[in-house]
CSV table of C-alpha atoms in Angstrom, one decimal:
chain,number,residue,atom,x,y,z
A,1,MET,CA,26.6,-22.2,-2.7
A,2,ASN,CA,28.6,-25.5,-3.1
A,3,ASP,CA,27.9,-28.6,-1.0
A,4,LYS,CA,30.5,-27.7,1.6
A,5,GLU,CA,29.1,-24.2,2.0
A,6,LYS,CA,25.6,-25.6,2.4
A,7,GLN,CA,26.9,-28.1,5.1
A,8,VAL,CA,28.5,-25.2,7.0
A,9,ILE,CA,25.2,-23.2,6.8
A,10,ASP,CA,23.3,-26.2,8.1
A,11,MET,CA,25.7,-26.6,11.0
A,12,ILE,CA,25.5,-22.9,12.0
A,13,LYS,CA,21.7,-23.1,11.9
A,14,ALA,CA,21.9,-25.9,14.4
A,15,ASN,CA,24.5,-24.2,16.6
A,16,PRO,CA,25.9,-20.8,15.7
A,17,TYR,CA,28.5,-21.0,18.5
A,18,LEU,CA,30.5,-23.9,17.2
A,19,SER,CA,34.2,-23.2,16.9
A,20,GLN,CA,35.9,-23.5,13.6
A,21,GLN,CA,37.9,-26.5,14.8
A,22,GLU,CA,34.6,-28.3,15.8
A,23,MET,CA,33.1,-27.6,12.4
A,24,ALA,CA,36.2,-28.7,10.6
A,25,THR,CA,36.3,-31.9,12.6
A,26,GLN,CA,32.7,-32.7,11.8
A,27,LEU,CA,33.3,-32.0,8.1
A,28,ASN,CA,36.5,-33.9,8.0
A,29,ILE,CA,38.5,-31.0,6.6
A,30,SER,CA,41.4,-28.9,8.0
A,31,ARG,CA,40.7,-25.8,10.1
A,32,PRO,CA,42.3,-23.5,7.4
A,33,ALA,CA,40.0,-25.0,4.8
A,34,LEU,CA,37.0,-24.3,7.0
A,35,ALA,CA,38.2,-20.8,7.6
A,36,ASN,CA,38.3,-20.2,3.9
A,37,ILE,CA,34.7,-21.4,3.6
A,38,ILE,CA,33.6,-19.1,6.4
A,39,SER,CA,35.4,-16.2,4.9
A,40,GLY,CA,33.7,-16.8,1.6
A,41,LEU,CA,30.2,-17.1,3.2
A,42,MET,CA,30.8,-13.8,5.0
A,43,LYS,CA,31.8,-12.0,1.8
A,44,LYS,CA,28.6,-13.3,0.2
A,45,GLY,CA,26.6,-12.0,3.1
A,46,GLU,CA,25.3,-15.5,4.0
A,47,ILE,CA,26.6,-15.1,7.6
A,48,VAL,CA,27.4,-12.1,9.7
A,49,GLY,CA,29.2,-11.5,13.0
A,50,ARG,CA,31.8,-13.3,15.0
A,51,ALA,CA,29.4,-15.9,16.2
A,52,TYR,CA,28.4,-16.6,12.6
A,53,ILE,CA,24.8,-15.4,13.1
A,54,LEU,CA,22.6,-15.9,10.0
A,55,PRO,CA,21.2,-12.6,8.9
A,56,LYS,CA,17.4,-12.0,9.2
A,57,LYS,CA,15.6,-11.7,5.9
A,58,ASP,CA,12.9,-9.5,7.2
A,59,ALA,CA,13.3,-6.1,5.5
A,60,ILE,CA,11.8,-5.1,2.1
A,61,VAL,CA,14.3,-3.0,0.2
A,62,VAL,CA,12.8,-0.4,-2.2
A,63,ILE,CA,15.0,1.4,-4.7
A,64,GLY,CA,14.1,4.4,-6.8
A,65,GLY,CA,12.4,7.8,-6.6
A,66,ALA,CA,11.8,9.9,-3.5
A,67,ASN,CA,10.4,13.3,-4.5
A,68,VAL,CA,8.5,16.3,-3.3
A,69,ASP,CA,5.1,16.4,-5.2
A,70,ARG,CA,3.5,19.7,-5.9
A,71,LYS,CA,-0.1,19.5,-7.0
A,72,PHE,CA,-2.1,22.3,-8.7
A,73,HIS,CA,-5.9,21.6,-8.7
A,74,LEU,CA,-7.8,23.7,-11.3
A,75,ASN,CA,-11.0,25.3,-10.1
A,76,ASN,CA,-12.7,25.1,-13.5
A,77,GLU,CA,-12.2,23.3,-16.8
A,78,VAL,CA,-8.7,23.8,-18.2
A,79,ARG,CA,-8.2,26.7,-20.6
A,80,TYR,CA,-5.0,26.5,-22.7
A,81,GLY,CA,-2.9,29.5,-23.6
A,82,THR,CA,-4.0,31.6,-20.6
A,83,SER,CA,-4.0,31.7,-16.8
A,84,ASN,CA,-6.1,29.1,-14.9
A,85,ILE,CA,-7.3,29.7,-11.3
A,86,ALA,CA,-6.0,26.8,-9.1
A,87,SER,CA,-5.3,25.8,-5.6
A,88,SER,CA,-2.0,24.1,-4.7
A,89,HIS,CA,-0.2,22.1,-2.0
A,90,SER,CA,3.0,20.0,-1.7
A,91,SER,CA,3.6,16.6,-0.2
A,92,VAL,CA,6.2,13.9,-0.3
A,93,GLY,CA,6.1,11.4,-3.1
A,94,GLY,CA,8.1,9.4,-5.6
A,95,VAL,CA,7.1,5.9,-6.8
A,96,ALA,CA,9.6,4.0,-4.6
A,97,ARG,CA,9.0,6.2,-1.6
A,98,ASN,CA,5.2,5.9,-2.0
A,99,ILE,CA,5.3,2.1,-2.2
A,100,ALA,CA,7.7,2.0,0.7
A,101,GLU,CA,5.4,4.1,2.9
A,102,ASN,CA,2.4,2.0,2.0
A,103,LEU,CA,4.3,-1.1,2.9
A,104,GLY,CA,5.5,0.5,6.2
A,105,ARG,CA,2.0,1.6,7.2
A,106,LEU,CA,1.0,-2.0,6.7
A,107,GLY,CA,3.5,-3.1,9.3
A,108,ASN,CA,6.5,-4.2,7.1
A,109,SER,CA,10.1,-3.4,7.8
A,110,VAL,CA,11.1,-1.2,4.8
A,111,LYS,CA,14.5,0.2,3.8
A,112,LEU,CA,14.7,2.8,1.0
A,113,ILE,CA,17.7,3.2,-1.3
A,114,THR,CA,17.8,6.5,-3.3
A,115,ILE,CA,19.8,9.6,-3.9
A,116,MET,CA,18.7,13.0,-2.7
A,117,GLY,CA,20.2,16.5,-2.5
A,118,ASN,CA,21.2,17.9,0.8
A,119,ASP,CA,18.4,20.4,0.7
A,120,GLN,CA,15.0,21.4,2.2
A,121,ASP,CA,13.1,19.0,0.0
A,122,ALA,CA,15.2,16.1,1.3
A,123,TYR,CA,14.6,17.2,4.8
A,124,GLN,CA,10.8,17.3,4.2
A,125,ILE,CA,10.9,13.8,2.7
A,126,GLU,CA,12.8,12.3,5.6
A,127,GLN,CA,10.7,14.1,8.3
A,128,GLU,CA,7.4,13.0,6.8
A,129,SER,CA,8.4,9.4,6.0
A,130,SER,CA,10.8,8.2,8.7
A,131,THR,CA,8.1,6.8,10.9
A,132,TYR,CA,7.4,4.1,8.2
A,133,ILE,CA,10.6,4.0,6.2
A,134,ASN,CA,14.3,3.3,7.2
A,135,PHE,CA,16.5,6.0,5.6
A,136,ASP,CA,19.9,4.7,6.7
A,137,LEU,CA,20.8,3.6,3.1
A,138,VAL,CA,19.8,6.9,1.5
A,139,GLU,CA,22.7,8.9,0.0
A,140,LYS,CA,22.7,12.7,0.1
A,141,ARG,CA,24.7,14.9,-2.3
A,142,GLU,CA,25.7,18.5,-1.8
A,143,ASN,CA,25.6,19.6,-5.4
A,144,GLU,CA,22.4,17.9,-6.6
A,145,THR,CA,18.7,18.7,-6.3
A,146,THR,CA,16.2,16.3,-4.7
A,147,GLY,CA,13.7,14.9,-7.2
A,148,SER,CA,10.4,16.7,-7.6
A,149,TYR,CA,7.1,16.1,-9.5
A,150,THR,CA,4.6,18.8,-10.3
A,151,ALA,CA,1.1,17.6,-11.3
A,152,ILE,CA,-1.6,19.8,-12.8
A,153,LEU,CA,-5.0,18.2,-12.1
A,154,SER,CA,-8.4,19.0,-13.6
A,155,ASN,CA,-11.3,20.1,-11.5
A,156,ASP,CA,-12.5,16.4,-11.3
A,157,GLY,CA,-9.1,15.2,-10.2
A,158,GLU,CA,-7.7,13.8,-13.5
A,159,LEU,CA,-4.1,14.4,-14.4
A,160,ILE,CA,-3.7,17.0,-17.2
A,161,LEU,CA,0.1,17.4,-17.1
A,162,GLY,CA,2.9,16.0,-15.1
A,163,LEU,CA,6.4,17.6,-14.8
A,164,ALA,CA,9.2,15.4,-13.5
A,165,ASN,CA,12.6,16.6,-12.4
A,166,MET,CA,14.3,13.3,-11.9
A,167,ALA,CA,17.8,13.8,-13.3
A,168,ILE,CA,19.3,12.9,-9.9
A,169,TYR,CA,18.3,9.2,-10.3
A,170,ASP,CA,20.6,8.8,-13.4
A,171,SER,CA,23.4,8.6,-10.9
A,172,LEU,CA,21.7,5.7,-9.0
A,173,ILE,CA,24.1,3.3,-10.6
A,174,PRO,CA,25.2,-0.2,-9.5
A,175,ALA,CA,28.3,1.3,-7.8
A,176,VAL,CA,25.9,3.0,-5.4
A,177,LEU,CA,24.1,-0.3,-4.6
A,178,GLU,CA,27.2,-2.4,-4.3
A,179,LYS,CA,27.8,-0.8,-1.0
A,180,HIS,CA,24.6,-2.3,0.2
A,181,GLU,CA,24.8,-5.7,-1.5
A,182,SER,CA,24.7,-7.7,1.8
A,183,THR,CA,21.4,-5.9,2.6
A,184,LEU,CA,20.0,-6.7,-0.8
A,185,ILE,CA,20.9,-10.4,-0.8
A,186,ASN,CA,19.4,-10.8,2.6
A,187,SER,CA,16.2,-8.8,2.0
A,188,LYS,CA,12.7,-10.2,2.1
A,189,CYS,CA,12.0,-8.7,-1.3
A,190,ILE,CA,13.7,-6.2,-3.7
A,191,VAL,CA,11.4,-3.6,-5.3
A,192,VAL,CA,12.7,-1.2,-8.0
A,193,ASP,CA,11.1,1.6,-9.9
A,194,LEU,CA,12.2,2.5,-13.4
A,195,ASN,CA,13.6,5.9,-12.3
A,196,CYS,CA,16.7,3.8,-11.9
A,197,PRO,CA,19.0,3.3,-15.0
A,198,LYS,CA,18.7,0.1,-17.0
A,199,GLU,CA,22.1,-1.1,-15.8
A,200,THR,CA,20.9,-0.8,-12.2
A,201,VAL,CA,17.7,-2.8,-12.9
A,202,GLU,CA,19.8,-5.5,-14.6
A,203,TYR,CA,22.2,-5.6,-11.6
A,204,LEU,CA,19.3,-6.0,-9.1
A,205,LYS,CA,17.6,-8.6,-11.3
A,206,ASN,CA,20.8,-10.6,-11.4
A,207,ILE,CA,21.2,-10.5,-7.6
A,208,ALA,CA,17.6,-11.6,-7.1
A,209,GLU,CA,17.9,-14.4,-9.6
A,210,VAL,CA,21.2,-15.8,-8.3
A,211,ARG,CA,20.2,-15.4,-4.6
A,212,ASN,CA,16.6,-16.4,-5.0
A,213,VAL,CA,15.2,-13.1,-3.6
A,214,PRO,CA,11.7,-12.1,-4.6
A,215,PHE,CA,12.0,-9.2,-7.1
A,216,ALA,CA,9.4,-6.7,-8.2
A,217,ILE,CA,9.7,-4.2,-11.1
A,218,VAL,CA,7.4,-1.2,-11.1
A,219,PRO,CA,7.5,1.1,-14.1
A,220,VAL,CA,7.1,4.9,-13.5
A,221,SER,CA,5.8,5.9,-17.0
A,222,SER,CA,5.9,4.7,-20.6
A,223,PRO,CA,9.1,6.8,-21.4
A,224,LYS,CA,10.8,5.0,-18.5
A,225,MET,CA,10.2,1.6,-20.1
A,226,LYS,CA,13.6,2.2,-21.8
A,227,ASN,CA,15.1,1.1,-18.4
A,228,MET,CA,13.5,-2.3,-18.5
A,229,PRO,CA,15.8,-5.3,-18.5
A,230,SER,CA,16.3,-7.3,-21.8
A,231,ASP,CA,14.2,-10.2,-20.4
A,232,LEU,CA,12.1,-10.9,-17.3
A,233,LYS,CA,13.9,-14.0,-16.0
A,234,GLY,CA,14.2,-13.6,-12.2
A,235,VAL,CA,11.4,-11.1,-12.0
A,236,THR,CA,8.9,-12.4,-9.4
A,237,TYR,CA,6.3,-9.6,-9.8
A,238,PHE,CA,5.9,-7.3,-12.8
A,239,ILE,CA,3.2,-4.7,-12.4
A,240,CYS,CA,2.5,-2.2,-15.2
A,241,ASN,CA,-0.3,-0.3,-16.9
A,242,LEU,CA,-1.7,-0.4,-20.4
A,243,GLU,CA,0.4,2.4,-21.8
A,244,GLU,CA,3.6,0.9,-20.3
A,245,VAL,CA,3.0,-2.6,-21.6
A,246,GLU,CA,2.2,-1.2,-25.1
A,247,MET,CA,5.5,0.5,-25.1
A,248,TYR,CA,7.4,-2.6,-23.9
A,249,LEU,CA,5.7,-5.1,-26.3
A,250,ASN,CA,5.4,-2.6,-29.1
A,251,GLY,CA,1.7,-3.2,-29.8
A,252,ARG,CA,-1.8,-1.9,-29.1
A,253,ILE,CA,-4.1,-3.2,-26.4
A,254,GLU,CA,-7.8,-2.5,-27.1
A,255,SER,CA,-9.7,-5.5,-25.5
A,256,LEU,CA,-9.6,-8.0,-22.7
A,257,ILE,CA,-8.3,-10.6,-25.3
A,258,ASP,CA,-5.4,-8.3,-26.0
A,259,CYS,CA,-4.7,-8.0,-22.3
A,260,GLU,CA,-4.6,-11.8,-21.9
A,261,VAL,CA,-2.2,-12.1,-24.9
A,262,ALA,CA,0.0,-9.3,-23.4
A,263,VAL,CA,0.1,-11.0,-20.0
A,264,LYS,CA,1.0,-14.3,-21.7
A,265,GLN,CA,3.8,-12.7,-23.6
A,266,LEU,CA,5.2,-11.2,-20.4
A,267,LEU,CA,5.1,-14.6,-18.7
A,268,GLU,CA,6.9,-16.1,-21.6
A,269,LEU,CA,9.6,-13.5,-21.2
A,270,GLY,CA,10.3,-15.0,-17.8
A,271,ALA,CA,8.1,-13.1,-15.3
A,272,GLU,CA,6.6,-15.3,-12.6
A,273,ASN,CA,3.6,-13.2,-11.8
A,274,VAL,CA,2.2,-10.3,-13.9
A,275,VAL,CA,-0.4,-7.6,-13.2
A,276,LEU,CA,-1.6,-5.4,-16.0
A,277,THR,CA,-3.6,-2.5,-14.5
A,278,MET,CA,-6.4,-0.9,-16.5
A,279,GLY,CA,-7.8,1.9,-14.3
A,280,ASP,CA,-11.5,1.6,-13.6
A,281,LYS,CA,-11.6,-1.5,-15.8
A,282,GLY,CA,-9.7,-3.5,-13.1
A,283,VAL,CA,-6.6,-5.6,-13.7
A,284,TYR,CA,-5.5,-8.6,-15.8
A,285,ILE,CA,-3.3,-11.0,-13.8
A,286,GLY,CA,-1.4,-14.1,-14.7
A,287,ASN,CA,1.1,-16.7,-13.5
A,288,TYR,CA,1.9,-20.4,-14.0
A,289,SER,CA,-1.6,-21.4,-12.8
A,290,GLY,CA,-3.5,-19.3,-15.3
A,291,ARG,CA,-4.7,-15.8,-16.4
A,292,LYS,CA,-7.8,-13.9,-15.5
A,293,HIS,CA,-9.5,-10.5,-15.3
A,294,LEU,CA,-10.4,-8.9,-11.9
A,295,GLU,CA,-12.9,-6.0,-11.6
A,296,ALA,CA,-11.9,-2.8,-10.0
A,297,VAL,CA,-13.3,-2.0,-6.5
A,298,LYS,CA,-16.0,0.7,-6.7
A,299,VAL,CA,-14.9,4.3,-6.0
A,300,ASN,CA,-17.5,6.6,-4.6
A,301,ASP,CA,-15.8,9.9,-5.4
A,302,VAL,CA,-12.4,10.4,-7.1
A,303,VAL,CA,-10.6,13.1,-5.2
A,304,ASP,CA,-7.0,12.7,-6.5
A,305,VAL,CA,-5.5,10.0,-8.8
A,306,THR,CA,-1.9,10.6,-7.6
A,307,GLY,CA,-0.5,7.7,-5.6
A,308,ALA,CA,-3.3,5.2,-6.5
A,309,GLY,CA,-1.0,3.0,-8.6
A,310,ASP,CA,1.6,3.0,-5.8
A,311,ALA,CA,-1.0,2.1,-3.3
A,312,PHE,CA,-2.1,-0.8,-5.4
A,313,VAL,CA,1.5,-2.1,-5.6
A,314,GLY,CA,2.2,-1.6,-1.9
A,315,ALA,CA,-0.9,-3.6,-0.8
A,316,THR,CA,-0.4,-6.3,-3.4
A,317,LEU,CA,3.2,-6.9,-2.4
A,318,HIS,CA,2.2,-6.8,1.3
A,319,GLY,CA,-0.3,-9.6,0.6
A,320,VAL,CA,2.0,-11.9,-1.3
A,321,LEU,CA,4.9,-11.4,1.1
A,322,ASN,CA,2.7,-12.1,4.1
A,323,GLY,CA,1.2,-15.4,2.9
A,324,ASP,CA,-1.8,-14.4,0.8
A,325,SER,CA,-2.4,-16.0,-2.6
A,326,PHE,CA,-1.5,-13.9,-5.6
A,327,GLU,CA,-5.2,-13.3,-6.5
A,328,ASP,CA,-6.1,-12.4,-2.9
A,329,ALA,CA,-3.2,-10.0,-2.7
A,330,VAL,CA,-4.2,-8.3,-5.9
A,331,GLN,CA,-7.7,-7.8,-4.4
A,332,LEU,CA,-6.1,-6.1,-1.5
A,333,GLY,CA,-4.2,-3.9,-4.0
A,334,LEU,CA,-7.5,-3.0,-5.8
A,335,TYR,CA,-9.1,-2.0,-2.5
A,336,ASN,CA,-6.2,0.1,-1.4
A,337,ALA,CA,-6.1,1.9,-4.8
A,338,SER,CA,-9.8,2.7,-4.6
A,339,LYS,CA,-9.5,4.2,-1.1
A,340,THR,CA,-6.5,6.2,-2.2
A,341,LEU,CA,-8.5,7.6,-5.1
A,342,GLU,CA,-11.0,8.8,-2.5
A,343,SER,CA,-8.3,10.6,-0.5
A,344,ASP,CA,-6.4,13.8,-1.0
A,345,LYS,CA,-3.3,12.2,0.3
A,346,THR,CA,-0.7,10.4,-1.9
A,347,VAL,CA,-0.5,7.7,0.8
A,348,ARG,CA,-3.7,7.7,2.9
A,349,ASN,CA,-3.4,8.3,6.6
A,350,ASP,CA,-5.9,5.6,7.6
A,351,LEU,CA,-4.1,2.8,6.0
A,352,SER,CA,-3.3,-0.2,8.2
A,353,ALA,CA,-3.1,-4.0,7.9
A,354,GLU,CA,-6.1,-4.3,10.2
A,355,GLU,CA,-8.2,-2.0,8.0
A,356,LEU,CA,-7.1,-3.8,4.8
A,357,TYR,CA,-8.0,-7.2,6.0
A,358,ASN,CA,-11.2,-6.1,7.7
A,359,TRP,CA,-12.4,-5.0,4.3
A,360,ARG,CA,-11.7,-8.4,2.8
A,361,ASN,CA,-13.5,-10.1,5.6
A,362,LEU,CA,-16.7,-8.1,5.1
């Protein structure tokens, strides 16, 4: 914004019901000139409504995948080339949707932007998620199929094979998001997963950087790292695992020293805060104040690994967006991930802000 626009915003903050003539007089400009400034601010989404009400920046906008997850748990050790006895069940998932539900269960206002088919899977996702997630910005398409993910899990809960049907997200291009630009620029935070095309991630990063909106990138898998932006300037939170960062930086990570070097490189590329997750070895974090390793929270019994990474992201972002320090927020993420590993749910039913902070205060 230029100086005159900033002056108008300050005047509206003081009294949103001033007339244009009153504002023009105070600024010593003509009323038509003031009207042009007002029009420009409305197009930018800085003010809304006839009384020039400033929009509330209270919703977290999450963009990316919303799927139906189908999980097959093997009863015994896997045997390749033949049939394996397994039990199965389906649930709603998708990285963006999972993060959104974690944030919603923690009491945040969350809006999801994605594309789904107009099918039974889309209906299931909305029915099971709408208590915690606002679906008003979701686009449904008649001739496309809602995303799905099929996981084959070992008898001890580890992932053997994952099958992703995510072609629908290739059409989640900037033109889809431009319709919701006012919502994006007035959001509390923008979170994107790398199911989105690279051009979309770049578009969101540019909005966040120009409008000073907190912005988080969450990779989905190492192959999806091709959708990363060319640099990390404007990225407030970059959260990835070892395999993903190896792909992005084109190098091997085999020690804690390697982790520190990788985090340093990501910070040098422009990210403000970096989290490198390492499974049961904890995480390596870094920002302008330094870099350090944090131990994982003890897990009593791993039931299902699906959703643990998204639980970590959701609780971490909840912490930083609600006043916790970066390190304290990451500790919340580690706890939420550990409890999700002990649950058979992708997003655990007992998650709440009270439960999260009660753990930290023990």
